[in-house]
Tab-separated table of C-alpha atoms and ligand atoms in Angstrom:
chain	number	residue	atom	x	y	z
A	1	MET	CA	0.000	0.000	0.000
A	2	PHE	CA	2.660	2.427	1.129
A	3	ARG	CA	4.816	1.733	-1.926
A	4	LYS	CA	1.932	2.268	-4.280
A	5	LEU	CA	1.277	5.680	-2.812
A	6	LEU	CA	4.899	6.653	-2.860
A	7	LEU	CA	5.715	5.771	-6.453
A	8	PRO	CA	3.548	8.332	-8.284
A	9	LEU	CA	4.888	11.023	-5.971
A	10	CYS	CA	8.462	10.259	-6.964
A	11	MET	CA	7.578	10.495	-10.605
A	12	VAL	CA	6.023	13.914	-10.125
A	13	LEU	CA	9.178	15.039	-8.359
A	14	THR	CA	11.418	13.782	-11.125
A	15	PHE	CA	9.315	15.499	-13.742
A	16	SER	CA	9.225	18.861	-12.047
A	17	ALA	CA	12.924	18.753	-11.236
A	18	CYS	CA	13.686	18.134	-14.875
A	19	ALA	CA	11.473	20.773	-16.411
A	20	LYS	CA	14.493	22.691	-17.740
A	21	ALA	CA	17.334	20.208	-18.242
A	22	PRO	CA	16.766	17.040	-20.334
A	23	ALA	CA	15.642	14.193	-18.074
A	24	THR	CA	18.196	11.678	-16.901
A	25	PRO	CA	16.264	8.475	-16.370
A	26	GLU	CA	16.827	6.465	-13.226
A	27	ALA	CA	18.642	3.125	-13.593
A	28	LYS	CA	16.338	0.151	-13.833
A	29	THR	CA	18.068	-2.957	-12.592
A	30	SER	CA	17.362	-6.628	-12.872
A	31	LYS	CA	19.100	-9.807	-11.840
A	32	LEU	CA	18.656	-12.888	-14.012
A	33	PHE	CA	19.998	-16.388	-13.631
A	34	ALA	CA	20.745	-17.775	-17.082
A	35	MET	CA	23.521	-19.594	-18.956
A	36	ASP	CA	24.785	-20.950	-15.658
A	37	THR	CA	25.539	-17.504	-14.321
A	38	VAL	CA	24.089	-14.479	-12.568
A	39	MET	CA	23.403	-11.541	-14.896
A	40	ASP	CA	23.007	-8.014	-13.549
A	41	LEU	CA	21.490	-5.509	-15.938
A	42	SER	CA	21.468	-1.812	-15.147
A	43	VAL	CA	19.704	0.306	-17.759
A	44	TYR	CA	18.991	4.025	-17.672
A	45	THR	CA	15.511	4.163	-19.151
A	46	GLU	CA	11.980	5.263	-18.422
A	47	ASP	CA	10.539	2.384	-20.417
A	48	ASP	CA	9.223	-0.095	-17.849
A	49	SER	CA	8.822	-2.895	-20.373
A	50	LEU	CA	12.498	-2.926	-21.434
A	51	MET	CA	13.795	-5.099	-18.615
A	52	GLU	CA	11.171	-7.695	-19.406
A	53	GLN	CA	12.078	-7.615	-23.106
A	54	ALA	CA	15.749	-8.038	-22.163
A	55	ALA	CA	14.928	-11.025	-19.933
A	56	GLN	CA	12.915	-12.610	-22.719
A	57	LEU	CA	15.777	-12.221	-25.177
A	58	VAL	CA	18.205	-13.874	-22.736
A	59	SER	CA	15.887	-16.788	-22.113
A	60	GLN	CA	15.190	-17.249	-25.828
A	61	LEU	CA	18.936	-17.358	-26.580
A	62	GLU	CA	19.575	-19.710	-23.677
A	63	SER	CA	16.947	-22.167	-24.817
A	64	SER	CA	18.424	-22.304	-28.352
A	65	LEU	CA	22.054	-22.587	-27.231
A	66	SER	CA	21.871	-24.938	-24.244
A	67	THR	CA	23.793	-28.196	-24.577
A	68	THR	CA	21.639	-29.925	-21.960
A	69	ASP	CA	18.076	-28.841	-22.750
A	70	SER	CA	16.643	-31.478	-25.106
A	71	GLY	CA	14.562	-28.806	-26.866
A	72	SER	CA	17.614	-26.761	-27.910
A	73	GLU	CA	19.044	-26.555	-31.414
A	74	ILE	CA	22.555	-27.340	-30.197
A	75	TYR	CA	21.288	-30.359	-28.244
A	76	GLN	CA	19.609	-31.596	-31.408
A	77	ALA	CA	22.755	-31.098	-33.503
A	78	ASN	CA	24.770	-33.071	-30.941
A	79	ALA	CA	22.180	-35.835	-30.592
A	80	THR	CA	21.375	-36.374	-34.279
A	81	GLY	CA	24.359	-34.931	-36.162
A	82	SER	CA	22.427	-32.065	-37.717
A	83	ALA	CA	19.973	-29.303	-36.900
A	84	ALA	CA	18.120	-26.455	-38.568
A	85	LEU	CA	19.106	-23.273	-36.755
A	86	SER	CA	17.111	-20.204	-35.798
A	87	PRO	CA	18.506	-16.919	-37.164
A	88	SER	CA	20.216	-16.083	-33.840
A	89	THR	CA	21.948	-19.442	-33.456
A	90	ALA	CA	22.945	-19.375	-37.128
A	91	GLU	CA	24.432	-15.903	-36.730
A	92	LEU	CA	26.370	-16.911	-33.619
A	93	LEU	CA	27.619	-20.140	-35.196
A	94	GLU	CA	28.880	-18.240	-38.237
A	95	GLN	CA	30.642	-15.660	-36.070
A	96	ALA	CA	32.075	-18.363	-33.803
A	97	LEU	CA	33.421	-20.465	-36.690
A	98	ASP	CA	35.204	-17.375	-38.047
A	99	LEU	CA	36.728	-16.838	-34.611
A	100	CYS	CA	37.903	-20.460	-34.359
A	101	GLU	CA	39.719	-19.827	-37.637
A	102	LYS	CA	41.023	-16.393	-36.647
A	103	THR	CA	42.444	-17.727	-33.364
A	104	GLY	CA	44.182	-20.567	-35.195
A	105	GLY	CA	42.028	-23.174	-33.466
A	106	ALA	CA	42.769	-22.052	-29.888
A	107	LEU	CA	39.011	-21.564	-29.785
A	108	ASP	CA	37.383	-24.774	-31.005
A	109	LEU	CA	33.626	-25.313	-30.682
A	110	SER	CA	34.060	-29.066	-31.053
A	111	ILE	CA	36.083	-29.406	-27.803
A	112	TYR	CA	32.828	-30.240	-25.974
A	113	PRO	CA	33.349	-34.044	-25.541
A	114	VAL	CA	36.721	-33.300	-23.928
A	115	VAL	CA	35.113	-30.771	-21.552
A	116	GLN	CA	32.550	-33.479	-20.724
A	117	ALA	CA	35.268	-36.069	-20.088
A	118	TRP	CA	36.795	-33.794	-17.437
A	119	GLY	CA	33.351	-33.548	-15.813
A	120	PHE	CA	33.009	-29.782	-16.186
A	121	THR	CA	29.540	-30.141	-17.659
A	122	THR	CA	28.139	-32.087	-14.706
A	123	GLY	CA	30.381	-31.045	-11.818
A	124	THR	CA	31.456	-34.674	-11.303
A	125	HIS	CA	35.094	-34.010	-12.037
A	126	LYS	CA	37.704	-36.562	-13.002
A	127	VAL	CA	41.084	-36.710	-14.722
A	128	PRO	CA	40.565	-38.669	-17.974
A	129	SER	CA	43.224	-41.131	-19.098
A	130	ARG	CA	45.626	-40.139	-21.888
A	131	GLU	CA	44.068	-42.813	-24.105
A	132	GLU	CA	40.579	-41.447	-23.563
A	133	LEU	CA	41.726	-37.907	-24.370
A	134	ALA	CA	43.591	-39.068	-27.479
A	135	SER	CA	40.523	-40.845	-28.797
A	136	LEU	CA	38.234	-37.895	-28.051
A	137	LEU	CA	40.656	-35.469	-29.731
A	138	GLU	CA	40.263	-37.381	-33.002
A	139	HIS	CA	36.816	-35.817	-33.263
A	140	VAL	CA	37.891	-32.302	-32.287
A	141	ASP	CA	38.291	-30.076	-35.345
A	142	TYR	CA	36.063	-27.052	-35.907
A	143	SER	CA	36.978	-27.015	-39.622
A	144	ARG	CA	34.918	-30.181	-40.092
A	145	ILE	CA	31.722	-28.536	-38.815
A	146	SER	CA	29.652	-27.884	-41.914
A	147	TYR	CA	27.257	-25.005	-41.954
A	148	CYS	CA	24.972	-24.310	-44.899
A	149	ALA	CA	24.023	-20.623	-44.957
A	150	ALA	CA	21.261	-21.119	-47.525
A	151	THR	CA	19.312	-23.517	-45.301
A	152	GLN	CA	20.813	-22.383	-41.963
A	153	THR	CA	21.624	-26.001	-41.183
A	154	VAL	CA	24.602	-27.328	-39.272
A	155	THR	CA	25.930	-30.839	-39.873
A	156	LEU	CA	28.514	-32.564	-37.697
A	157	PRO	CA	30.739	-35.508	-38.579
A	158	GLU	CA	30.241	-38.767	-36.678
A	159	GLY	CA	31.429	-38.498	-33.068
A	160	MET	CA	31.588	-34.688	-32.971
A	161	LYS	CA	29.677	-32.524	-30.501
A	162	ILE	CA	29.720	-28.752	-30.261
A	163	ASP	CA	29.239	-26.147	-27.545
A	164	LEU	CA	28.912	-22.394	-28.015
A	165	GLY	CA	29.439	-21.764	-24.268
A	166	SER	CA	32.727	-19.933	-24.782
A	167	VAL	CA	30.997	-17.201	-26.831
A	168	ALA	CA	27.327	-17.373	-25.780
A	169	LYS	CA	27.488	-14.664	-23.111
A	170	GLY	CA	29.405	-12.303	-25.392
A	171	TYR	CA	26.828	-12.787	-28.127
A	172	THR	CA	24.016	-12.314	-25.615
A	173	SER	CA	25.434	-8.987	-24.452
A	174	ASP	CA	25.799	-7.868	-28.093
A	175	ARG	CA	22.134	-8.635	-28.664
A	176	LEU	CA	21.059	-6.911	-25.439
A	177	ILE	CA	23.049	-3.792	-26.315
A	178	GLN	CA	21.510	-3.829	-29.809
A	179	LEU	CA	18.006	-4.085	-28.321
A	180	LEU	CA	18.642	-1.235	-25.880
A	181	ARG	CA	20.182	0.957	-28.569
A	182	GLU	CA	17.184	0.397	-30.849
A	183	LYS	CA	14.911	1.459	-28.004
A	184	GLY	CA	16.799	4.705	-27.637
A	185	VAL	CA	18.733	3.867	-24.455
A	186	ARG	CA	21.985	5.829	-24.223
A	187	SER	CA	23.403	4.487	-21.009
A	188	ALA	CA	23.525	0.953	-19.619
A	189	VAL	CA	25.929	-1.484	-18.055
A	190	LEU	CA	25.390	-5.226	-18.292
A	191	ASN	CA	27.312	-7.717	-16.182
A	192	LEU	CA	26.858	-11.252	-17.442
A	193	GLY	CA	28.759	-13.288	-14.874
A	194	GLY	CA	31.929	-11.219	-15.148
A	195	ASN	CA	31.417	-10.305	-18.807
A	196	VAL	CA	30.838	-6.563	-18.631
A	197	HIS	CA	29.328	-4.733	-21.605
A	198	MET	CA	28.659	-0.989	-21.502
A	199	LEU	CA	26.343	1.080	-23.649
A	200	GLY	CA	27.507	4.681	-23.874
A	201	THR	CA	28.953	6.463	-20.882
A	202	LYS	CA	27.412	6.935	-17.457
A	203	PRO	CA	24.390	9.230	-17.696
A	204	ASP	CA	26.508	12.196	-16.549
A	205	GLY	CA	28.918	11.645	-19.434
A	206	SER	CA	31.748	10.202	-17.355
A	207	LEU	CA	33.408	6.851	-18.039
A	208	TRP	CA	32.392	3.631	-16.317
A	209	ARG	CA	34.998	2.185	-13.989
A	210	ILE	CA	35.364	-1.574	-14.257
A	211	GLY	CA	37.264	-3.601	-11.664
A	212	ILE	CA	39.204	-6.513	-13.147
A	213	LYS	CA	39.084	-9.536	-10.869
A	214	ASP	CA	42.287	-10.774	-9.300
A	215	PRO	CA	42.716	-14.406	-10.396
A	216	GLN	CA	44.605	-15.025	-7.136
A	217	GLY	CA	42.317	-13.216	-4.721
A	218	GLU	CA	38.808	-12.112	-3.977
A	219	SER	CA	39.181	-8.491	-4.967
A	220	TYR	CA	40.220	-6.471	-8.038
A	221	PHE	CA	43.814	-6.000	-9.139
A	222	GLY	CA	43.112	-3.104	-11.457
A	223	ILE	CA	40.568	-0.635	-12.704
A	224	LEU	CA	39.688	0.181	-16.288
A	225	SER	CA	37.864	3.366	-17.300
A	226	ALA	CA	35.832	2.864	-20.464
A	227	ALA	CA	32.631	3.511	-22.388
A	228	ASP	CA	30.802	1.601	-25.107
A	229	GLN	CA	32.986	-1.498	-24.740
A	230	ALA	CA	32.782	-5.140	-23.819
A	231	VAL	CA	35.287	-6.160	-21.115
A	232	ILE	CA	35.473	-9.939	-20.904
A	233	THR	CA	37.715	-12.085	-18.732
A	234	SER	CA	38.485	-15.800	-18.776
A	235	GLY	CA	40.522	-17.430	-16.094
A	236	GLY	CA	41.483	-20.685	-14.511
A	237	TYR	CA	39.989	-19.521	-11.209
A	238	GLU	CA	36.386	-19.621	-12.457
A	239	ARG	CA	35.667	-23.347	-12.615
A	240	PHE	CA	38.249	-25.822	-11.449
A	241	PHE	CA	38.924	-28.839	-9.279
A	242	GLU	CA	41.918	-30.310	-7.539
A	243	GLY	CA	43.099	-33.771	-8.576
A	244	GLU	CA	44.229	-36.399	-6.052
A	245	ASP	CA	47.852	-35.337	-6.517
A	246	GLY	CA	46.988	-31.702	-5.712
A	247	THR	CA	47.142	-30.510	-9.347
A	248	VAL	CA	44.520	-27.901	-10.190
A	249	TYR	CA	42.544	-28.524	-13.390
A	250	TRP	CA	40.343	-25.852	-14.941
A	251	HIS	CA	37.602	-25.608	-17.545
A	252	ILE	CA	39.477	-23.968	-20.406
A	253	ILE	CA	40.940	-26.731	-22.513
A	254	ASP	CA	43.848	-26.519	-24.936
A	255	PRO	CA	42.521	-28.253	-28.072
A	256	LYS	CA	46.090	-29.292	-28.960
A	257	THR	CA	46.450	-31.458	-25.855
A	258	GLY	CA	42.983	-32.065	-24.379
A	259	TYR	CA	44.350	-30.810	-21.021
A	260	PRO	CA	43.437	-27.581	-19.245
A	261	ALA	CA	45.466	-24.791	-20.863
A	262	LYS	CA	48.486	-24.009	-18.684
A	263	ASN	CA	50.555	-21.755	-20.844
A	264	GLY	CA	51.622	-19.063	-18.398
A	265	LEU	CA	48.416	-17.074	-17.870
A	266	LEU	CA	46.096	-16.936	-14.860
A	267	SER	CA	43.551	-14.747	-16.626
A	268	ALA	CA	43.008	-12.954	-19.915
A	269	THR	CA	40.733	-9.958	-20.418
A	270	ALA	CA	39.764	-8.779	-23.884
A	271	ILE	CA	38.312	-5.314	-24.474
A	272	GLY	CA	36.579	-4.137	-27.616
A	273	ALA	CA	33.342	-3.038	-29.220
A	274	GLN	CA	31.945	-6.510	-29.883
A	275	GLY	CA	31.021	-8.936	-27.086
A	276	VAL	CA	31.280	-12.112	-29.103
A	277	TYR	CA	34.786	-11.238	-30.324
A	278	CYS	CA	35.984	-10.360	-26.819
A	279	ASP	CA	34.443	-13.522	-25.362
A	280	ALA	CA	36.160	-15.660	-27.988
A	281	LEU	CA	39.410	-13.776	-27.443
A	282	SER	CA	39.413	-14.019	-23.658
A	283	THR	CA	39.218	-17.808	-23.962
A	284	ALA	CA	41.667	-18.000	-26.882
A	285	LEU	CA	44.299	-15.603	-25.449
A	286	PHE	CA	44.208	-17.540	-22.174
A	287	ILE	CA	44.970	-20.724	-24.127
A	288	MET	CA	47.706	-19.077	-26.223
A	289	GLY	CA	49.746	-17.834	-23.247
A	290	PRO	CA	51.522	-14.459	-22.974
A	291	GLU	CA	53.926	-14.540	-25.947
A	292	GLN	CA	51.494	-15.902	-28.493
A	293	ALA	CA	48.716	-13.639	-27.196
A	294	ALA	CA	50.981	-10.599	-27.637
A	295	ASP	CA	51.823	-11.740	-31.182
A	296	PHE	CA	48.127	-12.178	-31.897
A	297	TRP	CA	47.500	-8.615	-30.738
A	298	ARG	CA	50.378	-7.298	-32.896
A	299	GLU	CA	48.924	-9.063	-35.906
A	300	HIS	CA	45.307	-7.878	-35.453
A	301	ARG	CA	45.276	-4.708	-33.287
A	302	ASP	CA	41.477	-4.657	-33.230
A	303	PHE	CA	41.108	-5.161	-29.468
A	304	GLU	CA	42.869	-4.340	-26.198
A	305	ALA	CA	43.941	-6.898	-23.605
A	306	ILE	CA	44.966	-7.286	-19.966
A	307	LEU	CA	46.888	-10.489	-19.264
A	308	VAL	CA	47.850	-11.770	-15.805
A	309	THR	CA	50.816	-14.133	-15.913
A	310	ASP	CA	51.815	-16.828	-13.442
A	311	ARG	CA	54.845	-14.636	-12.559
A	312	ASN	CA	52.758	-11.863	-11.010
A	313	GLU	CA	52.967	-9.642	-14.062
A	314	VAL	CA	50.117	-7.728	-15.651
A	315	LEU	CA	50.653	-7.155	-19.368
A	316	ILE	CA	48.532	-4.551	-21.124
A	317	THR	CA	48.231	-3.484	-24.749
A	318	PRO	CA	49.507	0.074	-25.444
A	319	GLY	CA	45.968	1.413	-25.988
A	320	LEU	CA	45.220	0.953	-22.272
A	321	VAL	CA	48.103	3.015	-20.891
A	322	ASP	CA	45.833	5.938	-19.985
A	323	SER	CA	42.702	4.013	-19.048
A	324	PHE	CA	43.975	1.150	-16.881
A	325	ARG	CA	45.700	1.282	-13.535
A	326	LEU	CA	46.664	-1.237	-10.892
A	327	VAL	CA	45.110	-0.840	-7.455
A	328	GLU	CA	47.363	0.581	-4.735
A	329	ASP	CA	49.819	-1.869	-3.145
A	330	SER	CA	49.274	-4.316	-5.965
A	331	PRO	CA	51.485	-7.418	-5.863
A	332	TYR	CA	51.643	-7.254	-9.657
A	333	THR	CA	54.096	-5.416	-11.883
A	334	LEU	CA	52.650	-3.637	-14.908
A	335	THR	CA	54.252	-4.013	-18.343
A	336	VAL	CA	53.060	-2.568	-21.630
A	337	ILE	CA	53.222	-5.026	-24.522
A	338	ALA	CA	55.773	-3.861	-27.120
A	339	GLU	CA	54.300	-2.582	-30.390
A	340	GLU	CA	56.673	-4.592	-32.581
B	1	ADP	P1	33.147	-18.743	-18.864
B	1	ADP	O1	32.046	-19.263	-19.735
B	1	ADP	O2	33.403	-19.549	-17.640
B	1	ADP	O3	33.061	-17.289	-18.598
B	1	ADP	P2	34.833	-18.878	-21.188
B	1	ADP	O4	34.135	-17.829	-21.958
B	1	ADP	O5	36.320	-18.836	-21.230
B	1	ADP	O6	34.477	-18.910	-19.664
B	1	ADP	O7	34.334	-20.261	-21.764
B	1	ADP	C1	34.743	-21.448	-21.183
B	1	ADP	C2	33.827	-22.544	-21.629
B	1	ADP	O8	34.041	-22.822	-23.014
B	1	ADP	C3	34.125	-23.848	-20.903
B	1	ADP	O9	33.255	-24.010	-19.830
B	1	ADP	C4	33.946	-24.903	-21.961
B	1	ADP	O10	32.609	-25.336	-21.999
B	1	ADP	C5	34.241	-24.197	-23.238
B	1	ADP	N1	35.630	-24.364	-23.679
B	1	ADP	C6	36.722	-24.784	-22.984
B	1	ADP	N2	37.821	-24.772	-23.765
B	1	ADP	C7	37.417	-24.328	-24.973
B	1	ADP	C8	38.086	-24.110	-26.209
B	1	ADP	N3	39.384	-24.324	-26.362
B	1	ADP	N4	37.340	-23.654	-27.242
B	1	ADP	C9	36.027	-23.418	-27.119
B	1	ADP	N5	35.343	-23.623	-26.000
B	1	ADP	C10	36.029	-24.062	-24.930
B	2	MG	MG1	34.935	-16.744	-23.581
């Protein structure tokens, strides 16, 4: 009762206060649980229906992309070897296959059976035998996924299964940002389980400040100031288990070996305009390790990156020199990746 009375009053106040200056809408926030993660959306809008539309988009994408929901297109492709795809899944698959190619196969959508063998899909973890991994790796090769654009159909060779999990959240944030932009929103920040995607600046025109999670602690090791960017991190600290011998195994798998990628990085953050690209890159750069990731940046230069090495170094691309800083008393040393 009390709330109902109060709400119209607030609106009157906002209106009268904004009679001269253009109105700055209040942030509408919502928390969703989807794609195995908590999503926090914060959107500066007066349109009450937008949060509901955003939630519907997320749940529609989730139900097409899930590997475990028997109604999903990906489930069907994995179960029967082929599936007709909805426009969204087709678009994501096309983008993801290009990114598998661009990252030289560090990203490989067909790694799924190996991820399953390690138990990351069920939470019942185990260390697979070398023989099991070798036989599973025979079916891992994204270049053998056939996609027919005319019919929007994907066909998989015998024994292959795919998973778009490494890029699904990045694609979802791209679609959410697109929806909000179309509806005239100029300011929003979406946090999809650590994948941050910003639309515009803060309503007052200042930059958003994004804390980058310390892979070795609970807090942030650095702060990035940015606008209109996706900031996406992958790390070994997200999902992992400890084997009987004390070795830590995590959920990002090197397709060359079938083992969790241990190539010198504890986390990789990719920053750029497109969520799906940054999501693919955060996974792929993590797998590549510091030297190869730096070479990849030198070759492409269409993103920025923050890499945390297993020697307590933070490596940043030159474009971040003015926008990124370590927190005070950081245990990390900061190095700028050389241009050449
Ligand atoms: P998260 O989804 O935890 O934020 P990522 O975006 O890095 O992290 O995606 C990791 C997920 O992608 C894993 O849970 C696994 O299902 C899948 N995956 C693991 N290794 C690869 C790989 N080399 N290529 C593509 N997908 C991978
Ligand atoms: Mg990723």
